[in-house]
Short mmCIF file of C-alpha atoms in Angstrom, two decimals:
data_model
loop_
_atom_site.label_atom_id
_atom_site.label_comp_id
_atom_site.label_asym_id
_atom_site.label_seq_id
_atom_site.Cartn_x
_atom_site.Cartn_y
_atom_site.Cartn_z
CA MET A 1 -184.76 -46.15 -91.46
CA SER A 2 -184.43 -45.07 -95.08
CA GLU A 3 -187.09 -47.55 -96.27
CA TRP A 4 -189.63 -44.93 -95.14
CA LEU A 5 -188.46 -42.71 -97.96
CA ASN A 6 -190.03 -45.05 -100.51
CA ASP A 7 -193.43 -44.45 -98.88
CA SER A 8 -196.13 -42.15 -100.20
CA VAL A 9 -197.12 -38.96 -98.39
CA GLU A 10 -200.25 -40.79 -97.22
CA GLU A 11 -198.22 -43.67 -95.73
CA LEU A 12 -195.72 -41.32 -94.06
CA HIS A 13 -198.60 -39.36 -92.54
CA GLU A 14 -200.06 -42.50 -90.95
CA LYS A 15 -196.67 -43.37 -89.43
CA LEU A 16 -196.25 -39.85 -88.04
CA VAL A 17 -199.75 -39.91 -86.51
CA LYS A 18 -199.12 -43.32 -84.90
CA LYS A 19 -195.66 -42.17 -83.77
CA GLU A 20 -194.05 -45.10 -85.60
CA ILE A 21 -191.56 -42.49 -86.81
CA SER A 22 -190.81 -38.97 -85.66
CA ALA A 23 -190.55 -35.91 -87.87
CA VAL A 24 -186.90 -35.51 -86.84
CA GLU A 25 -186.09 -39.11 -87.83
CA LEU A 26 -187.82 -38.58 -91.18
CA ILE A 27 -185.94 -35.35 -91.92
CA GLU A 28 -182.58 -36.80 -90.84
CA ALA A 29 -183.19 -39.84 -93.08
CA THR A 30 -184.07 -37.48 -95.93
CA TYR A 31 -180.75 -35.66 -95.65
CA GLU A 32 -178.85 -38.96 -95.36
CA ARG A 33 -180.46 -40.06 -98.62
CA ILE A 34 -179.71 -36.73 -100.32
CA GLU A 35 -176.08 -36.97 -99.21
CA LYS A 36 -175.83 -40.51 -100.54
CA VAL A 37 -177.62 -40.06 -103.89
CA ASP A 38 -177.66 -36.43 -104.96
CA GLY A 39 -173.98 -36.14 -105.75
CA GLU A 40 -174.76 -38.24 -108.83
CA LEU A 41 -178.34 -37.03 -109.44
CA GLY A 42 -177.73 -33.27 -108.99
CA SER A 43 -181.28 -32.30 -108.08
CA PHE A 44 -180.67 -29.89 -105.16
CA LEU A 45 -178.95 -26.49 -105.36
CA THR A 46 -179.35 -25.41 -101.72
CA LEU A 47 -180.12 -27.39 -98.56
CA THR A 48 -181.72 -25.97 -95.39
CA LYS A 49 -180.86 -28.73 -92.94
CA GLU A 50 -180.65 -26.76 -89.70
CA GLU A 51 -183.97 -24.99 -90.27
CA ALA A 52 -185.67 -28.25 -91.30
CA ILE A 53 -184.51 -30.14 -88.20
CA GLU A 54 -185.62 -27.28 -85.92
CA GLU A 55 -189.06 -27.30 -87.57
CA ALA A 56 -189.25 -31.10 -87.20
CA LYS A 57 -188.47 -30.82 -83.46
CA LYS A 58 -191.39 -28.37 -83.04
CA ILE A 59 -193.70 -30.73 -84.89
CA ASP A 60 -192.66 -33.69 -82.73
CA ALA A 61 -193.36 -31.62 -79.62
CA GLU A 62 -196.86 -30.76 -80.92
CA GLY A 63 -197.70 -34.14 -82.45
CA VAL A 64 -199.45 -34.80 -85.75
CA LEU A 65 -203.24 -35.08 -85.83
CA PRO A 66 -205.06 -37.39 -88.32
CA GLU A 67 -206.48 -34.38 -90.19
CA GLU A 68 -203.04 -32.71 -90.56
CA LEU A 69 -202.28 -34.64 -93.73
CA LEU A 70 -199.02 -32.91 -94.65
CA LYS A 71 -197.58 -32.00 -91.26
CA GLY A 72 -193.99 -33.22 -90.86
CA ILE A 73 -193.64 -34.27 -94.52
CA PRO A 74 -190.42 -33.19 -96.33
CA ILE A 75 -190.84 -31.09 -99.49
CA GLY A 76 -188.39 -29.80 -102.11
CA ILE A 77 -188.91 -26.34 -103.63
CA LYS A 78 -188.06 -25.29 -107.18
CA ASP A 79 -185.47 -22.52 -107.06
CA ASN A 80 -187.67 -19.88 -108.72
CA ILE A 81 -190.07 -19.77 -105.75
CA VAL A 82 -188.87 -17.13 -103.31
CA SER A 83 -188.19 -18.39 -99.81
CA LYS A 84 -187.43 -15.96 -97.00
CA ASP A 85 -183.73 -15.86 -96.06
CA VAL A 86 -182.97 -18.86 -98.31
CA LEU A 87 -180.79 -18.52 -101.41
CA THR A 88 -183.16 -18.31 -104.41
CA THR A 89 -181.35 -18.09 -107.74
CA ALA A 90 -183.72 -19.34 -110.47
CA ALA A 91 -180.56 -21.29 -111.44
CA SER A 92 -179.03 -18.09 -112.85
CA LYS A 93 -175.67 -16.43 -112.24
CA ILE A 94 -177.46 -13.08 -112.17
CA LEU A 95 -179.16 -14.11 -108.88
CA TYR A 96 -176.19 -16.04 -107.46
CA ASN A 97 -176.41 -14.28 -104.06
CA PHE A 98 -180.12 -13.41 -103.80
CA LYS A 99 -181.75 -14.13 -100.43
CA PRO A 100 -185.38 -12.88 -100.44
CA ILE A 101 -186.77 -10.91 -97.52
CA TYR A 102 -190.24 -12.49 -97.84
CA ASP A 103 -191.95 -15.79 -98.65
CA ALA A 104 -193.95 -16.50 -101.78
CA THR A 105 -197.63 -17.08 -100.96
CA VAL A 106 -197.21 -20.74 -101.85
CA MET A 107 -194.35 -20.96 -99.32
CA GLU A 108 -196.65 -19.50 -96.65
CA LYS A 109 -199.15 -22.25 -97.49
CA VAL A 110 -196.39 -24.88 -97.37
CA LYS A 111 -195.49 -23.77 -93.85
CA GLN A 112 -199.12 -23.41 -92.71
CA SER A 113 -199.78 -27.01 -93.71
CA GLY A 114 -196.80 -28.22 -91.68
CA LEU A 115 -194.71 -29.32 -94.65
CA ILE A 116 -190.96 -29.06 -94.00
CA PRO A 117 -188.91 -27.49 -96.84
CA VAL A 118 -185.57 -29.31 -97.10
CA GLY A 119 -183.99 -27.27 -99.90
CA LYS A 120 -184.17 -25.61 -103.30
CA LEU A 121 -184.19 -27.69 -106.48
CA ASN A 122 -182.26 -27.26 -109.73
CA MET A 123 -184.01 -26.05 -112.87
CA ASP A 124 -183.41 -24.51 -116.28
CA GLU A 125 -182.28 -20.90 -115.86
CA PHE A 126 -185.37 -18.74 -115.26
CA ALA A 127 -187.41 -21.83 -116.26
CA MET A 128 -186.29 -21.44 -119.88
CA GLY A 129 -185.53 -24.90 -121.23
CA GLY A 130 -186.76 -28.46 -121.38
CA THR A 131 -183.76 -30.40 -120.03
CA THR A 132 -182.44 -28.59 -116.90
CA GLU A 133 -179.19 -28.17 -118.85
CA SER A 134 -179.40 -24.36 -118.95
CA SER A 135 -178.86 -24.11 -115.18
CA ALA A 136 -175.85 -21.94 -114.39
CA PHE A 137 -174.77 -24.18 -111.52
CA LYS A 138 -175.08 -27.92 -112.19
CA GLN A 139 -176.52 -30.63 -114.38
CA THR A 140 -179.37 -32.79 -113.13
CA LYS A 141 -179.67 -36.41 -114.32
CA ASN A 142 -182.73 -38.51 -115.03
CA ALA A 143 -183.63 -40.73 -112.05
CA TRP A 144 -184.01 -43.78 -114.34
CA ASP A 145 -180.86 -43.34 -116.41
CA ALA A 146 -177.97 -41.00 -115.53
CA GLU A 147 -177.14 -40.65 -119.25
CA LYS A 148 -180.56 -39.10 -119.98
CA VAL A 149 -182.02 -35.63 -119.37
CA PRO A 150 -184.51 -35.26 -116.49
CA GLY A 151 -186.67 -32.91 -118.57
CA GLY A 152 -187.30 -29.33 -117.64
CA SER A 153 -187.56 -26.77 -116.51
CA SER A 154 -188.59 -28.51 -113.26
CA GLY A 155 -186.06 -31.30 -113.79
CA GLY A 156 -184.68 -31.14 -110.25
CA SER A 157 -188.20 -31.26 -108.78
CA ALA A 158 -189.18 -34.39 -110.76
CA ALA A 159 -185.86 -36.24 -110.38
CA ALA A 160 -185.80 -35.70 -106.60
CA VAL A 161 -189.25 -37.25 -106.20
CA ALA A 162 -188.54 -40.12 -108.62
CA ALA A 163 -185.26 -40.95 -106.81
CA GLY A 164 -186.93 -41.00 -103.40
CA LEU A 165 -185.15 -37.94 -102.00
CA VAL A 166 -188.48 -36.27 -101.16
CA PRO A 167 -192.06 -37.56 -101.50
CA LEU A 168 -193.31 -34.19 -102.72
CA SER A 169 -191.89 -31.19 -104.55
CA LEU A 170 -193.04 -27.93 -106.09
CA GLY A 171 -192.43 -27.07 -109.73
CA SER A 172 -193.64 -24.38 -112.09
CA ASP A 173 -195.12 -24.93 -115.54
CA THR A 174 -195.05 -22.34 -118.33
CA GLY A 175 -195.28 -24.63 -121.35
CA GLY A 176 -194.99 -28.11 -119.84
CA SER A 177 -192.27 -27.63 -117.22
CA ILE A 178 -194.01 -29.78 -114.57
CA ARG A 179 -195.63 -32.37 -116.84
CA GLN A 180 -192.72 -33.13 -119.19
CA PRO A 181 -190.13 -33.86 -116.43
CA ALA A 182 -192.82 -35.80 -114.53
CA SER A 183 -193.26 -37.91 -117.68
CA PHE A 184 -189.51 -38.39 -118.17
CA ASN A 185 -189.04 -39.46 -114.53
CA GLY A 186 -192.18 -41.57 -114.10
CA VAL A 187 -193.94 -39.47 -111.44
CA VAL A 188 -197.21 -37.53 -111.12
CA GLY A 189 -197.08 -33.83 -112.04
CA MET A 190 -199.99 -31.38 -111.98
CA LYS A 191 -200.20 -28.00 -113.69
CA PRO A 192 -203.38 -26.55 -112.17
CA THR A 193 -205.77 -24.15 -113.88
CA TYR A 194 -204.19 -20.70 -114.34
CA GLY A 195 -205.09 -18.76 -111.18
CA ARG A 196 -205.67 -21.80 -108.95
CA ILE A 197 -202.38 -21.31 -107.04
CA SER A 198 -201.00 -17.84 -106.32
CA ARG A 199 -198.02 -16.73 -108.41
CA PHE A 200 -196.99 -14.08 -105.87
CA GLY A 201 -193.34 -14.78 -105.16
CA LEU A 202 -192.77 -16.91 -108.26
CA ILE A 203 -189.87 -15.39 -110.23
CA ALA A 204 -191.71 -14.65 -113.45
CA PHE A 205 -190.86 -16.09 -116.84
CA SER A 206 -194.13 -15.54 -118.74
CA SER A 207 -196.79 -14.06 -116.48
CA SER A 208 -199.85 -15.13 -118.50
CA LEU A 209 -198.64 -18.75 -118.68
CA ASP A 210 -196.71 -19.56 -115.46
CA GLN A 211 -198.40 -21.75 -112.84
CA ILE A 212 -197.01 -23.50 -109.74
CA GLY A 213 -197.97 -27.13 -109.10
CA PRO A 214 -197.09 -30.27 -107.09
CA ILE A 215 -195.02 -33.30 -108.16
CA THR A 216 -195.56 -36.56 -106.24
CA ARG A 217 -195.27 -40.33 -106.60
CA THR A 218 -199.01 -41.03 -106.37
CA VAL A 219 -202.19 -39.38 -107.61
CA LYS A 220 -203.75 -39.15 -104.14
CA ASP A 221 -200.66 -37.46 -102.70
CA ASN A 222 -200.88 -34.94 -105.53
CA ALA A 223 -204.56 -34.24 -104.83
CA ILE A 224 -203.85 -33.70 -101.12
CA ALA A 225 -201.00 -31.30 -101.93
CA LEU A 226 -203.00 -29.28 -104.46
CA GLU A 227 -205.75 -28.63 -101.93
CA ALA A 228 -203.22 -27.28 -99.42
CA LEU A 229 -201.52 -25.02 -101.97
CA SER A 230 -204.60 -23.57 -103.67
CA GLY A 231 -206.72 -20.52 -102.90
CA TYR A 232 -207.34 -16.87 -103.72
CA ASP A 233 -204.55 -14.41 -102.97
CA GLU A 234 -205.16 -10.67 -103.06
CA LYS A 235 -201.43 -10.12 -103.66
CA ASP A 236 -201.74 -11.81 -107.06
CA GLY A 237 -203.88 -9.92 -109.58
CA THR A 238 -204.39 -13.10 -111.62
CA SER A 239 -205.46 -15.25 -108.66
CA ALA A 240 -208.94 -16.75 -109.09
CA GLN A 241 -211.67 -16.42 -106.47
CA GLN A 242 -212.61 -20.08 -106.71
CA GLU A 243 -213.65 -22.46 -103.98
CA VAL A 244 -210.98 -25.06 -103.22
CA PRO A 245 -212.53 -28.54 -103.18
CA ASN A 246 -211.27 -31.61 -101.36
CA PHE A 247 -209.59 -33.04 -104.46
CA ALA A 248 -208.94 -36.43 -102.84
CA LYS A 249 -212.49 -36.95 -101.56
CA ASN A 250 -213.98 -38.81 -104.54
CA LEU A 251 -211.01 -40.96 -105.54
CA ASP A 252 -212.90 -44.26 -105.62
CA GLY A 253 -211.67 -45.72 -108.92
CA ASN A 254 -215.11 -45.40 -110.53
CA ILE A 255 -215.09 -43.63 -113.91
CA SER A 256 -217.86 -45.64 -115.55
CA GLY A 257 -219.68 -43.58 -118.18
CA MET A 258 -217.11 -40.80 -118.17
CA ARG A 259 -216.44 -39.36 -121.63
CA VAL A 260 -212.78 -39.15 -122.66
CA ALA A 261 -211.46 -37.43 -125.80
CA LEU A 262 -208.30 -38.55 -127.62
CA PRO A 263 -207.20 -35.91 -130.18
CA LYS A 264 -205.87 -37.39 -133.42
CA GLU A 265 -203.26 -34.60 -133.54
CA TYR A 266 -201.71 -35.95 -130.31
CA LEU A 267 -200.83 -39.27 -131.95
CA GLY A 268 -199.67 -37.94 -135.31
CA GLU A 269 -196.35 -37.03 -136.86
CA GLY A 270 -193.38 -36.70 -134.49
CA ILE A 271 -194.74 -39.02 -131.79
CA ASP A 272 -192.46 -42.01 -131.09
CA GLU A 273 -194.03 -45.37 -131.87
CA GLY A 274 -193.29 -46.69 -128.37
CA VAL A 275 -194.93 -43.67 -126.75
CA LYS A 276 -197.95 -43.94 -129.07
CA ASN A 277 -198.42 -47.63 -128.20
CA GLU A 278 -198.42 -46.92 -124.45
CA ILE A 279 -201.04 -44.18 -124.87
CA LEU A 280 -203.26 -46.41 -126.99
CA LYS A 281 -202.94 -49.08 -124.27
CA ALA A 282 -203.89 -46.42 -121.68
CA ALA A 283 -206.98 -45.56 -123.73
CA ASP A 284 -207.95 -49.26 -123.74
CA THR A 285 -207.44 -49.39 -119.96
CA LEU A 286 -209.84 -46.46 -119.51
CA ARG A 287 -212.37 -48.28 -121.70
CA GLU A 288 -212.00 -51.37 -119.49
CA LEU A 289 -212.78 -49.14 -116.52
CA GLY A 290 -216.06 -48.12 -118.16
CA ALA A 291 -215.10 -44.82 -119.77
CA ILE A 292 -216.14 -43.91 -123.31
CA VAL A 293 -212.97 -42.98 -125.26
CA GLU A 294 -213.43 -41.36 -128.67
CA GLU A 295 -211.21 -39.64 -131.21
CA VAL A 296 -211.60 -35.87 -131.62
CA SER A 297 -209.71 -33.05 -133.34
CA LEU A 298 -207.88 -30.01 -131.97
CA PRO A 299 -206.97 -28.48 -135.35
CA HIS A 300 -205.14 -25.38 -134.11
CA SER A 301 -202.89 -27.22 -131.64
CA LYS A 302 -200.19 -27.53 -134.34
CA TYR A 303 -199.68 -23.74 -134.14
CA GLY A 304 -199.18 -23.83 -130.36
CA VAL A 305 -195.37 -23.98 -130.32
CA ALA A 306 -194.99 -20.97 -132.64
CA ALA A 307 -197.56 -18.89 -130.74
CA TYR A 308 -196.09 -19.88 -127.37
CA TYR A 309 -192.51 -18.89 -128.17
CA VAL A 310 -193.62 -15.45 -129.34
CA ILE A 311 -195.87 -14.83 -126.30
CA ALA A 312 -193.56 -16.38 -123.68
CA SER A 313 -190.41 -14.70 -125.01
CA SER A 314 -192.16 -11.33 -125.26
CA GLU A 315 -193.34 -11.53 -121.66
CA ALA A 316 -189.89 -12.77 -120.57
CA SER A 317 -188.15 -9.82 -122.23
CA SER A 318 -190.38 -7.53 -120.17
CA ASN A 319 -190.16 -9.49 -116.89
CA LEU A 320 -186.38 -9.84 -116.99
CA GLN A 321 -185.76 -6.09 -117.35
CA ARG A 322 -185.66 -5.88 -113.54
CA PHE A 323 -182.35 -7.80 -113.43
CA ASP A 324 -180.10 -4.86 -114.23
CA GLY A 325 -177.09 -5.08 -111.89
CA ILE A 326 -178.35 -2.18 -109.79
CA ARG A 327 -180.76 -3.37 -107.11
CA TYR A 328 -179.74 -6.96 -106.33
CA GLY A 329 -177.94 -9.93 -107.80
CA TYR A 330 -174.88 -9.98 -110.01
CA ARG A 331 -173.07 -6.76 -111.01
CA THR A 332 -170.17 -6.59 -113.44
CA GLU A 333 -166.83 -5.48 -112.00
CA ASN A 334 -165.66 -3.72 -115.17
CA TYR A 335 -167.68 -0.63 -116.03
CA GLU A 336 -167.09 3.00 -116.82
CA ASN A 337 -170.64 4.37 -116.81
CA LEU A 338 -174.25 3.45 -116.03
CA GLU A 339 -174.91 1.92 -119.44
CA ASP A 340 -171.91 -0.36 -118.95
CA VAL A 341 -173.40 -1.60 -115.66
CA TYR A 342 -176.65 -2.55 -117.38
CA VAL A 343 -175.19 -4.09 -120.51
CA LYS A 344 -172.25 -5.95 -118.98
CA SER A 345 -174.16 -7.21 -115.92
CA ARG A 346 -176.85 -8.72 -118.14
CA THR A 347 -174.36 -10.02 -120.71
CA GLU A 348 -172.27 -11.76 -118.05
CA GLY A 349 -175.18 -12.75 -115.77
CA PHE A 350 -177.64 -14.34 -118.21
CA GLY A 351 -177.04 -17.66 -119.96
CA GLU A 352 -177.33 -18.29 -123.70
CA GLU A 353 -180.91 -19.63 -123.67
CA VAL A 354 -182.19 -16.68 -121.63
CA LYS A 355 -180.47 -14.20 -123.95
CA ARG A 356 -181.96 -15.97 -126.97
CA ARG A 357 -185.47 -15.60 -125.61
CA ILE A 358 -184.99 -12.00 -124.50
CA MET A 359 -183.87 -11.10 -128.02
CA LEU A 360 -186.76 -12.98 -129.64
CA GLY A 361 -189.26 -11.32 -127.31
CA THR A 362 -187.83 -7.83 -127.76
CA PHE A 363 -188.01 -8.27 -131.53
CA SER A 364 -191.63 -9.52 -131.36
CA LEU A 365 -192.70 -6.47 -129.32
CA SER A 366 -190.79 -3.90 -131.37
CA ALA A 367 -192.44 -1.23 -133.56
CA GLY A 368 -193.27 -2.64 -136.96
CA TYR A 369 -193.34 -6.27 -135.77
CA TYR A 370 -195.84 -6.24 -132.87
CA ASP A 371 -198.90 -6.77 -135.10
CA ALA A 372 -197.19 -9.40 -137.24
CA TYR A 373 -195.96 -11.48 -134.29
CA PHE A 374 -197.25 -10.77 -130.78
CA LYS A 375 -200.78 -9.76 -131.78
CA LYS A 376 -201.05 -12.67 -134.23
CA ALA A 377 -199.84 -15.11 -131.55
CA GLY A 378 -202.56 -13.82 -129.23
CA GLN A 379 -205.18 -14.49 -131.90
CA VAL A 380 -203.89 -18.05 -132.40
CA ARG A 381 -204.04 -18.52 -128.62
CA THR A 382 -207.76 -17.71 -128.74
CA LEU A 383 -208.33 -20.26 -131.53
CA ILE A 384 -206.55 -22.94 -129.48
CA LEU A 385 -208.75 -22.16 -126.45
CA GLU A 386 -211.89 -22.31 -128.61
CA ASP A 387 -210.85 -25.78 -129.89
CA PHE A 388 -210.59 -27.04 -126.31
CA LEU A 389 -213.91 -25.50 -125.24
CA LYS A 390 -215.66 -27.09 -128.21
CA VAL A 391 -214.36 -30.56 -127.24
CA PHE A 392 -215.29 -30.00 -123.59
CA GLU A 393 -218.92 -29.46 -124.59
CA ASN A 394 -219.14 -33.25 -125.05
CA TYR A 395 -216.26 -34.72 -123.04
CA ASP A 396 -215.10 -34.70 -119.41
CA VAL A 397 -211.34 -34.91 -120.03
CA ILE A 398 -208.85 -35.07 -122.91
CA ILE A 399 -205.96 -37.54 -122.96
CA GLY A 400 -202.77 -38.00 -124.96
CA PRO A 401 -199.02 -38.38 -124.51
CA THR A 402 -197.32 -35.86 -122.23
CA ALA A 403 -194.20 -35.74 -124.43
CA PRO A 404 -193.58 -37.04 -127.97
CA THR A 405 -190.57 -39.09 -126.81
CA VAL A 406 -189.09 -40.63 -123.70
CA ALA A 407 -186.07 -38.95 -122.06
CA TYR A 408 -183.19 -38.47 -124.49
CA ASP A 409 -179.42 -38.28 -124.09
CA LEU A 410 -177.82 -35.45 -122.12
CA GLY A 411 -176.38 -32.84 -124.46
CA SER A 412 -178.13 -34.22 -127.54
CA LYS A 413 -180.28 -31.14 -128.22
CA LEU A 414 -178.15 -28.33 -126.83
CA ASP A 415 -177.05 -27.27 -130.31
CA ASP A 416 -180.57 -27.49 -131.74
CA PRO A 417 -182.94 -25.34 -129.67
CA ILE A 418 -185.76 -25.76 -132.22
CA ALA A 419 -185.74 -29.55 -131.66
CA MET A 420 -185.96 -28.92 -127.92
CA TYR A 421 -188.83 -26.44 -128.37
CA ILE A 422 -190.82 -28.95 -130.45
CA GLY A 423 -190.61 -31.35 -127.49
CA ASP A 424 -193.24 -29.13 -125.82
CA LEU A 425 -195.68 -29.67 -128.69
CA LEU A 426 -198.23 -31.55 -126.56
CA THR A 427 -198.06 -29.53 -123.34
CA ILE A 428 -197.96 -25.94 -124.62
CA PRO A 429 -201.61 -25.68 -125.80
CA VAL A 430 -202.78 -26.35 -122.23
CA ASN A 431 -200.88 -23.30 -120.92
CA LEU A 432 -202.06 -21.10 -123.78
CA ALA A 433 -205.66 -22.02 -122.89
CA GLY A 434 -205.13 -21.67 -119.10
CA LEU A 435 -206.43 -25.21 -118.58
CA PRO A 436 -205.31 -27.75 -115.97
CA GLY A 437 -203.10 -30.58 -117.23
CA MET A 438 -201.35 -33.44 -115.46
CA SER A 439 -198.99 -36.28 -116.30
CA VAL A 440 -199.33 -39.73 -114.76
CA PRO A 441 -197.04 -42.72 -115.40
CA ALA A 442 -198.52 -44.86 -118.20
CA GLY A 443 -195.82 -47.44 -118.90
CA PHE A 444 -192.37 -47.75 -120.46
CA SER A 445 -190.73 -47.50 -123.85
CA ASP A 446 -187.09 -48.57 -124.27
CA GLY A 447 -186.98 -49.02 -120.49
CA LEU A 448 -187.86 -45.37 -119.81
CA PRO A 449 -191.10 -43.92 -118.42
CA VAL A 450 -193.95 -42.70 -120.64
CA GLY A 451 -196.42 -40.15 -119.27
CA LEU A 452 -200.16 -40.03 -119.97
CA GLN A 453 -201.35 -36.42 -120.12
CA ILE A 454 -204.85 -35.73 -118.78
CA ILE A 455 -206.36 -32.32 -119.58
CA GLY A 456 -209.44 -30.99 -117.79
CA LYS A 457 -211.94 -28.17 -117.94
CA HIS A 458 -211.10 -24.90 -116.18
CA PHE A 459 -211.04 -25.47 -112.40
CA ASP A 460 -212.07 -29.12 -112.76
CA GLU A 461 -208.93 -30.78 -111.42
CA GLU A 462 -211.22 -33.00 -109.34
CA THR A 463 -212.42 -34.93 -112.43
CA MET A 464 -208.84 -35.24 -113.71
CA TYR A 465 -207.73 -36.76 -110.42
CA ARG A 466 -210.62 -39.26 -110.55
CA VAL A 467 -209.53 -40.45 -114.00
CA ALA A 468 -205.84 -40.48 -113.04
CA TYR A 469 -206.50 -42.39 -109.81
CA ALA A 470 -208.62 -45.06 -111.51
CA PHE A 471 -205.95 -45.49 -114.17
CA GLU A 472 -203.12 -45.62 -111.59
CA GLN A 473 -204.88 -48.28 -109.52
CA LYS A 474 -205.46 -50.42 -112.60
CA VAL A 475 -201.97 -50.30 -114.16
CA ASN A 476 -199.77 -50.09 -110.99
CA VAL A 477 -196.88 -48.47 -112.89
CA LYS A 478 -195.93 -46.67 -109.65
CA ASP A 479 -194.86 -50.04 -108.20
CA THR A 480 -191.94 -50.13 -110.66
CA ILE A 481 -189.15 -48.00 -109.23
CA PRO A 482 -185.83 -46.81 -110.67
CA GLU A 483 -182.59 -48.59 -109.80
CA ILE A 484 -181.47 -45.59 -107.75
CA MET A 485 -184.27 -46.29 -105.20
CA LYS A 486 -183.49 -49.98 -104.78
CA GLY A 487 -181.54 -51.06 -101.73
CA MET A 488 -182.04 -47.69 -100.08
#
């Protein structure tokens, strides 16, 4: 039974249509696998087994039509996406008991498409971190090596897909939080164009940067999921009124004549030699497929990390004001007055990384420092966007490594937050520019996955998927699976 769980969304769909398996059997097998594997992996925070089985029974009674591509498929949800009546904590003590009274728009789309949510996935607290080690509740391991970090902040989302617990999950990406863990776990992760998927119901970290996206094992599965999740939402003031294409329609493996840019800055100082070699091999593969790959420059990308941490922390300090111990969530037990409630609830409820960023953001927005930091970071953000737009005048996509290294040891960067921040060097500029970016498995270095990052023009995810699909079909990295999936 559990061999189904190694299948792609596309393969599972065919079996559901032909009634070779039932939705109930698939969901029960999913929970059996979670029970067997997740004690070690640590990807799920909350499971919704009863609700999932009830939904599966309804789907079996209705049947699955060929055009209902996602109906009956299990999905894991990152724990910062609000789900009605389901514990949603953003992996923070301050929301330890929070059960939302409504669904995020993306959850409404999940349910409309017939996907079955099986639980909420672990993450860095309030999506602040790159290793999933700042979670208040548990530590998630890398699916390939339990001694390594899974990446973050969507570490639970990527590890669960890589380990075969679910074929599809939702993550959120503020500075690389879908792409970096997808790279570390050898799966496909898409951060769509800012505004492509509604952020209504996403617990905000940095409102001008956050974007929800799908994590899957194959490129086609990812394209199918993105179509179902996308669309304008009047409840989200930043939602784009853009037509949603059939992203999977033109995945034919043909990229002959396509122009691909490889920025020299993405293969420079700080990039591991093993990672660099895999990306250069990927560039050669694209050339073999008929694409024209040329070196370009993105000169302002080196300032991305500094600009990002000012902008993201400033927006976080504003967004996190709502967690005050008054309306919902954690409240201190020892207080004498109202100020005590605020100060002690936040002091006891927030973790160290969240406090660090709140303090940095509050400082950057304060009188006397706003112009020197926040305003300057906004100007740098514009320069980074202009660099991208200049390259896109002559090229269809940009490629490079997703992360400068492969997954590193658990605990190795906890005492050096700057080293962890620099790990987002290659993903951050994409968020600052509001562009779509994705990571696809490119190969291995030291036995661990390396991700190829593909960056596209605004609202041109379709072209990115075409390149990613052609590359995936040629290299077949997805056929290599972690030990944790073998014998399941």
